[in-house]
Amino acid sequence: MIPRTVLEVDGHEVLRAVARAAGPPAAPGCGAAAGALREHWPPARLLAGDLAEELCGRGFSPVRIAGLSTLPGHHRGTVVRAVGELLGTFTVDACAIAGQQDYGAPGRAGPHTDGVCCVLPGRLLGLTCYRAAEGGEELVLVDVHDLVPALEAADPVALAVLRRPVPFFDGRVLCREPVFRAAGHGPLIRYRPDLIMAGLARTRPAEAGRVRDALDGLNRRLRPRGPAVRVRPGRDEVVFMDNHRMLHARAARP
């Protein structure tokens, strides 16, 4: 677990600010909600600065949006998107927003990033918790800035293989992208092991064997003792994260 540093805003204030300028909730992705928030809600610029500082520093930022769970479903999405789009292009975890995969629900989901078959996956991702986790479930985050040095020390061959394009297949699109990519501000990651395995079923056996061995090496670094932080979101919290930098997963309480 990490120390709790949570930014806090009032969800009803955010919704009123958006409604004053934009009328009905804006269409997803149009940026109108964020524009309305900057213009009609004085704390917006300060919140955007705090979010940017947190995301640059540690790759994620929990934000408590007070009253979020009391809003109608379509208003929840508007409020979360308005806050997220203060920093630019924003991707909502659709299942989480619908309440079907929120982080108060039991179960497990392995470490991954979202949108791996997109040409450019969304950079900012928001995962929403509408109720406190009853069984102690946690959100597990792995920073690629920590993961790459650990993998390079333990299995440099695996890292070299995963720096070259590997196949991803989501049932519709087959694409080839590296899992790890170098960038000026640090390494980036694109990772969904199930979609890589689906892609490998459509490639040459020799390549598939090399990539599977590399994935085994990576997965050994992602086991419980690997480089990770664990967050237990509270009610009405949204965990914003850099989807190009952070792997996210759900796990039962250890």
CSV table of C-alpha atoms in Angstrom, one decimal:
chain,number,residue,atom,x,y,z
A,1,MET,CA,0.0,0.0,0.0
A,2,ILE,CA,1.1,3.6,-0.6
A,3,PRO,CA,0.5,6.7,1.5
A,4,ARG,CA,-2.9,8.2,0.7
A,5,THR,CA,-2.5,11.4,-1.3
A,6,VAL,CA,-5.9,12.1,-2.8
A,7,LEU,CA,-7.0,15.3,-4.6
A,8,GLU,CA,-10.7,16.1,-3.8
A,9,VAL,CA,-13.4,18.0,-5.8
A,10,ASP,CA,-17.2,18.3,-5.4
A,11,GLY,CA,-18.9,16.4,-8.2
A,12,HIS,CA,-22.1,18.5,-8.0
A,13,GLU,CA,-20.1,21.7,-8.4
A,14,VAL,CA,-18.3,20.2,-11.5
A,15,LEU,CA,-21.7,19.2,-13.0
A,16,ARG,CA,-23.2,22.6,-12.4
A,17,ALA,CA,-20.2,24.3,-14.0
A,18,VAL,CA,-20.4,22.1,-17.1
A,19,ALA,CA,-24.2,22.5,-17.4
A,20,ARG,CA,-24.0,26.4,-17.2
A,21,ALA,CA,-21.9,26.5,-20.4
A,22,ALA,CA,-22.5,23.3,-22.3
A,23,GLY,CA,-26.2,22.6,-21.6
A,24,PRO,CA,-26.9,18.9,-21.8
A,25,PRO,CA,-24.0,16.6,-21.0
A,26,ALA,CA,-21.4,16.8,-23.8
A,27,ALA,CA,-20.8,14.0,-26.2
A,28,PRO,CA,-17.9,11.8,-25.1
A,29,GLY,CA,-14.5,12.9,-26.4
A,30,CYS,CA,-15.5,16.3,-27.7
A,31,GLY,CA,-13.7,18.3,-25.0
A,32,ALA,CA,-16.6,20.6,-24.4
A,33,ALA,CA,-17.1,19.5,-20.8
A,34,ALA,CA,-13.5,20.3,-19.9
A,35,GLY,CA,-13.7,23.7,-21.7
A,36,ALA,CA,-16.8,24.5,-19.7
A,37,LEU,CA,-15.1,23.5,-16.5
A,38,ARG,CA,-12.1,25.7,-17.2
A,39,GLU,CA,-14.3,28.7,-17.8
A,40,HIS,CA,-17.0,28.3,-15.1
A,41,TRP,CA,-15.2,26.5,-12.2
A,42,PRO,CA,-12.4,28.6,-10.7
A,43,PRO,CA,-10.5,25.6,-9.1
A,44,ALA,CA,-10.2,23.9,-12.5
A,45,ARG,CA,-6.8,25.3,-13.4
A,46,LEU,CA,-5.3,24.5,-10.0
A,47,LEU,CA,-6.7,20.9,-10.2
A,48,ALA,CA,-5.2,20.5,-13.7
A,49,GLY,CA,-1.8,21.6,-12.4
A,50,ASP,CA,-2.0,19.2,-9.4
A,51,LEU,CA,-3.1,16.3,-11.7
A,52,ALA,CA,-0.3,17.0,-14.2
A,53,GLU,CA,2.3,17.1,-11.4
A,54,GLU,CA,1.1,13.8,-9.9
A,55,LEU,CA,1.0,12.1,-13.3
A,56,CYS,CA,4.4,13.3,-14.3
A,57,GLY,CA,5.9,12.3,-10.9
A,58,ARG,CA,4.4,8.9,-10.2
A,59,GLY,CA,2.3,8.1,-13.2
A,60,PHE,CA,-1.1,8.1,-11.5
A,61,SER,CA,-3.3,10.3,-9.3
A,62,PRO,CA,-6.3,9.3,-7.2
A,63,VAL,CA,-9.1,12.0,-7.2
A,64,ARG,CA,-12.1,11.9,-4.9
A,65,ILE,CA,-15.1,13.4,-6.6
A,66,ALA,CA,-17.5,13.9,-3.7
A,67,GLY,CA,-21.1,12.8,-4.5
A,68,LEU,CA,-20.2,11.0,-7.7
A,69,SER,CA,-22.1,7.8,-6.9
A,70,THR,CA,-25.3,9.8,-6.2
A,71,LEU,CA,-25.4,11.3,-9.7
A,72,PRO,CA,-27.4,9.6,-12.5
A,73,GLY,CA,-25.2,7.4,-14.7
A,74,HIS,CA,-24.8,9.7,-17.7
A,75,HIS,CA,-23.9,12.6,-15.4
A,76,ARG,CA,-21.2,10.5,-13.7
A,77,GLY,CA,-19.5,10.0,-17.0
A,78,THR,CA,-19.8,13.8,-17.8
A,79,VAL,CA,-18.2,14.7,-14.5
A,80,VAL,CA,-15.3,12.2,-14.8
A,81,ARG,CA,-14.6,13.2,-18.4
A,82,ALA,CA,-14.7,16.9,-17.6
A,83,VAL,CA,-12.0,16.4,-14.9
A,84,GLY,CA,-9.9,14.0,-17.0
A,85,GLU,CA,-10.1,16.2,-20.2
A,86,LEU,CA,-8.5,19.1,-18.3
A,87,LEU,CA,-5.3,17.4,-19.3
A,88,GLY,CA,-6.2,16.6,-22.9
A,89,THR,CA,-7.3,13.4,-24.6
A,90,PHE,CA,-8.9,11.2,-22.0
A,91,THR,CA,-10.1,7.6,-22.0
A,92,VAL,CA,-12.8,6.4,-19.6
A,93,ASP,CA,-12.8,2.8,-18.6
A,94,ALA,CA,-16.2,2.1,-20.1
A,95,CYS,CA,-17.0,-0.9,-17.9
A,96,ALA,CA,-16.0,1.0,-14.8
A,97,ILE,CA,-18.2,3.9,-15.7
A,98,ALA,CA,-21.1,1.6,-16.3
A,99,GLY,CA,-20.5,0.1,-12.8
A,100,GLN,CA,-19.8,-3.4,-14.2
A,101,GLN,CA,-16.1,-3.5,-13.5
A,102,ASP,CA,-15.5,-0.9,-10.8
A,103,TYR,CA,-12.8,-1.5,-8.3
A,104,GLY,CA,-15.2,-2.2,-5.4
A,105,ALA,CA,-16.1,-5.4,-7.2
A,106,PRO,CA,-14.5,-8.7,-6.3
A,107,GLY,CA,-12.3,-10.6,-8.7
A,108,ARG,CA,-9.0,-10.3,-10.5
A,109,ALA,CA,-7.7,-8.9,-13.7
A,110,GLY,CA,-4.0,-9.3,-14.7
A,111,PRO,CA,-1.6,-6.4,-15.4
A,112,HIS,CA,-2.3,-4.7,-18.7
A,113,THR,CA,-2.7,-1.4,-20.6
A,114,ASP,CA,-5.9,-0.4,-22.5
A,115,GLY,CA,-6.4,0.2,-26.2
A,116,VAL,CA,-3.4,-1.9,-27.4
A,117,CYS,CA,-4.8,-2.4,-30.9
A,118,CYS,CA,-5.4,1.3,-31.5
A,119,VAL,CA,-2.9,3.2,-33.6
A,120,LEU,CA,-2.3,5.5,-30.6
A,121,PRO,CA,-3.9,4.2,-27.4
A,122,GLY,CA,-5.4,6.9,-25.2
A,123,ARG,CA,-2.8,8.5,-22.9
A,124,LEU,CA,-4.9,9.3,-19.8
A,125,LEU,CA,-7.1,6.6,-18.3
A,126,GLY,CA,-9.6,7.0,-15.5
A,127,LEU,CA,-10.8,4.0,-13.3
A,128,THR,CA,-13.8,4.7,-11.1
A,129,CYS,CA,-14.8,3.3,-7.8
A,130,TYR,CA,-18.4,4.0,-6.8
A,131,ARG,CA,-18.3,2.0,-3.6
A,132,ALA,CA,-15.7,1.0,-1.1
A,133,ALA,CA,-14.2,-2.4,-1.7
A,134,GLU,CA,-16.0,-4.7,0.7
A,135,GLY,CA,-13.5,-7.6,0.5
A,136,GLY,CA,-10.3,-5.5,0.6
A,137,GLU,CA,-9.8,-5.7,-3.2
A,138,GLU,CA,-7.0,-3.4,-4.5
A,139,LEU,CA,-5.8,-1.7,-7.7
A,140,VAL,CA,-2.3,-2.9,-8.5
A,141,LEU,CA,-0.2,-0.5,-10.5
A,142,VAL,CA,3.2,-1.2,-12.1
A,143,ASP,CA,5.4,1.6,-13.4
A,144,VAL,CA,7.3,0.8,-16.6
A,145,HIS,CA,10.1,3.1,-15.3
A,146,ASP,CA,10.7,0.5,-12.6
A,147,LEU,CA,9.8,-2.6,-14.6
A,148,VAL,CA,12.3,-2.1,-17.5
A,149,PRO,CA,15.4,-1.9,-15.2
A,150,ALA,CA,14.2,-5.0,-13.3
A,151,LEU,CA,13.6,-6.9,-16.5
A,152,GLU,CA,16.9,-5.8,-18.0
A,153,ALA,CA,18.8,-7.0,-15.0
A,154,ALA,CA,17.0,-10.3,-14.7
A,155,ASP,CA,16.3,-11.3,-18.4
A,156,PRO,CA,17.9,-8.9,-21.0
A,157,VAL,CA,17.0,-11.4,-23.8
A,158,ALA,CA,13.3,-11.1,-23.0
A,159,LEU,CA,13.5,-7.3,-22.9
A,160,ALA,CA,15.2,-7.3,-26.4
A,161,VAL,CA,12.5,-9.5,-27.9
A,162,LEU,CA,9.7,-7.4,-26.4
A,163,ARG,CA,11.3,-4.2,-27.8
A,164,ARG,CA,10.6,-5.6,-31.3
A,165,PRO,CA,7.1,-5.7,-32.7
A,166,VAL,CA,4.9,-8.6,-31.5
A,167,PRO,CA,1.4,-9.5,-32.8
A,168,PHE,CA,-1.8,-8.4,-30.9
A,169,PHE,CA,-5.2,-9.7,-32.0
A,170,ASP,CA,-8.4,-8.4,-30.5
A,171,GLY,CA,-10.8,-10.5,-32.5
A,172,ARG,CA,-11.0,-7.9,-35.3
A,173,VAL,CA,-7.7,-6.2,-35.7
A,174,LEU,CA,-4.3,-7.8,-36.0
A,175,CYS,CA,-1.5,-5.3,-35.4
A,176,ARG,CA,2.2,-5.6,-34.6
A,177,GLU,CA,3.7,-3.3,-32.0
A,178,PRO,CA,6.5,-3.5,-29.5
A,179,VAL,CA,5.6,-4.1,-25.8
A,180,PHE,CA,8.3,-1.7,-24.7
A,181,ARG,CA,9.2,1.5,-26.7
A,182,ALA,CA,11.9,4.1,-25.9
A,183,ALA,CA,10.9,7.7,-25.5
A,184,GLY,CA,12.7,10.9,-24.5
A,185,HIS,CA,11.0,11.0,-21.1
A,186,GLY,CA,11.4,7.3,-20.3
A,187,PRO,CA,10.1,4.0,-21.6
A,188,LEU,CA,6.5,3.4,-22.7
A,189,ILE,CA,4.5,0.1,-22.6
A,190,ARG,CA,1.7,-1.5,-24.6
A,191,TYR,CA,0.6,-4.8,-23.0
A,192,ARG,CA,-2.3,-7.2,-23.1
A,193,PRO,CA,-1.0,-10.8,-22.7
A,194,ASP,CA,-4.2,-12.4,-23.8
A,195,LEU,CA,-4.2,-10.4,-27.1
A,196,ILE,CA,-0.6,-11.2,-27.7
A,197,MET,CA,-1.3,-14.9,-27.3
A,198,ALA,CA,-4.2,-14.6,-29.7
A,199,GLY,CA,-1.8,-12.9,-32.1
A,200,LEU,CA,0.9,-15.5,-31.7
A,201,ALA,CA,-1.7,-18.2,-32.8
A,202,ARG,CA,-1.6,-16.4,-36.2
A,203,THR,CA,2.1,-16.2,-36.7
A,204,ARG,CA,5.1,-18.5,-37.4
A,205,PRO,CA,5.9,-21.1,-34.7
A,206,ALA,CA,9.5,-20.0,-34.4
A,207,GLU,CA,8.6,-16.4,-33.7
A,208,ALA,CA,5.7,-17.5,-31.4
A,209,GLY,CA,8.2,-19.6,-29.3
A,210,ARG,CA,10.6,-16.6,-28.8
A,211,VAL,CA,7.8,-14.3,-27.8
A,212,ARG,CA,6.3,-16.8,-25.4
A,213,ASP,CA,9.6,-17.3,-23.7
A,214,ALA,CA,10.0,-13.5,-23.4
A,215,LEU,CA,6.5,-13.1,-22.0
A,216,ASP,CA,7.4,-15.8,-19.4
A,217,GLY,CA,10.4,-13.7,-18.4
A,218,LEU,CA,8.2,-10.6,-18.1
A,219,ASN,CA,5.5,-12.3,-16.1
A,220,ARG,CA,8.1,-13.4,-13.6
A,221,ARG,CA,8.8,-9.8,-12.9
A,222,LEU,CA,5.1,-9.0,-12.6
A,223,ARG,CA,4.4,-11.5,-9.8
A,224,PRO,CA,3.5,-10.3,-6.3
A,225,ARG,CA,7.1,-9.5,-5.3
A,226,GLY,CA,7.7,-7.5,-8.5
A,227,PRO,CA,7.8,-3.6,-8.7
A,228,ALA,CA,4.3,-2.6,-8.0
A,229,VAL,CA,2.2,-0.3,-5.8
A,230,ARG,CA,-1.2,-1.2,-4.4
A,231,VAL,CA,-4.0,1.3,-4.0
A,232,ARG,CA,-7.4,0.6,-2.3
A,233,PRO,CA,-9.7,3.3,-3.8
A,234,GLY,CA,-12.3,4.8,-1.6
A,235,ARG,CA,-15.9,5.5,-2.5
A,236,ASP,CA,-16.3,8.0,-5.3
A,237,GLU,CA,-12.6,8.0,-6.2
A,238,VAL,CA,-11.2,8.0,-9.7
A,239,VAL,CA,-7.7,6.9,-10.2
A,240,PHE,CA,-6.3,8.8,-13.2
A,241,MET,CA,-3.2,7.2,-14.7
A,242,ASP,CA,-0.8,7.4,-17.7
A,243,ASN,CA,-1.9,4.5,-19.8
A,244,HIS,CA,1.4,4.6,-21.8
A,245,ARG,CA,3.4,4.2,-18.5
A,246,MET,CA,1.4,2.3,-16.0
A,247,LEU,CA,0.1,-1.3,-16.1
A,248,HIS,CA,-3.0,-1.7,-14.0
A,249,ALA,CA,-4.6,-4.8,-12.5
A,250,ARG,CA,-7.2,-5.8,-9.9
A,251,ALA,CA,-6.3,-8.2,-7.1
A,252,ALA,CA,-7.9,-9.6,-4.0
A,253,ARG,CA,-6.4,-8.5,-0.7
A,254,PRO,CA,-3.2,-10.5,-0.1
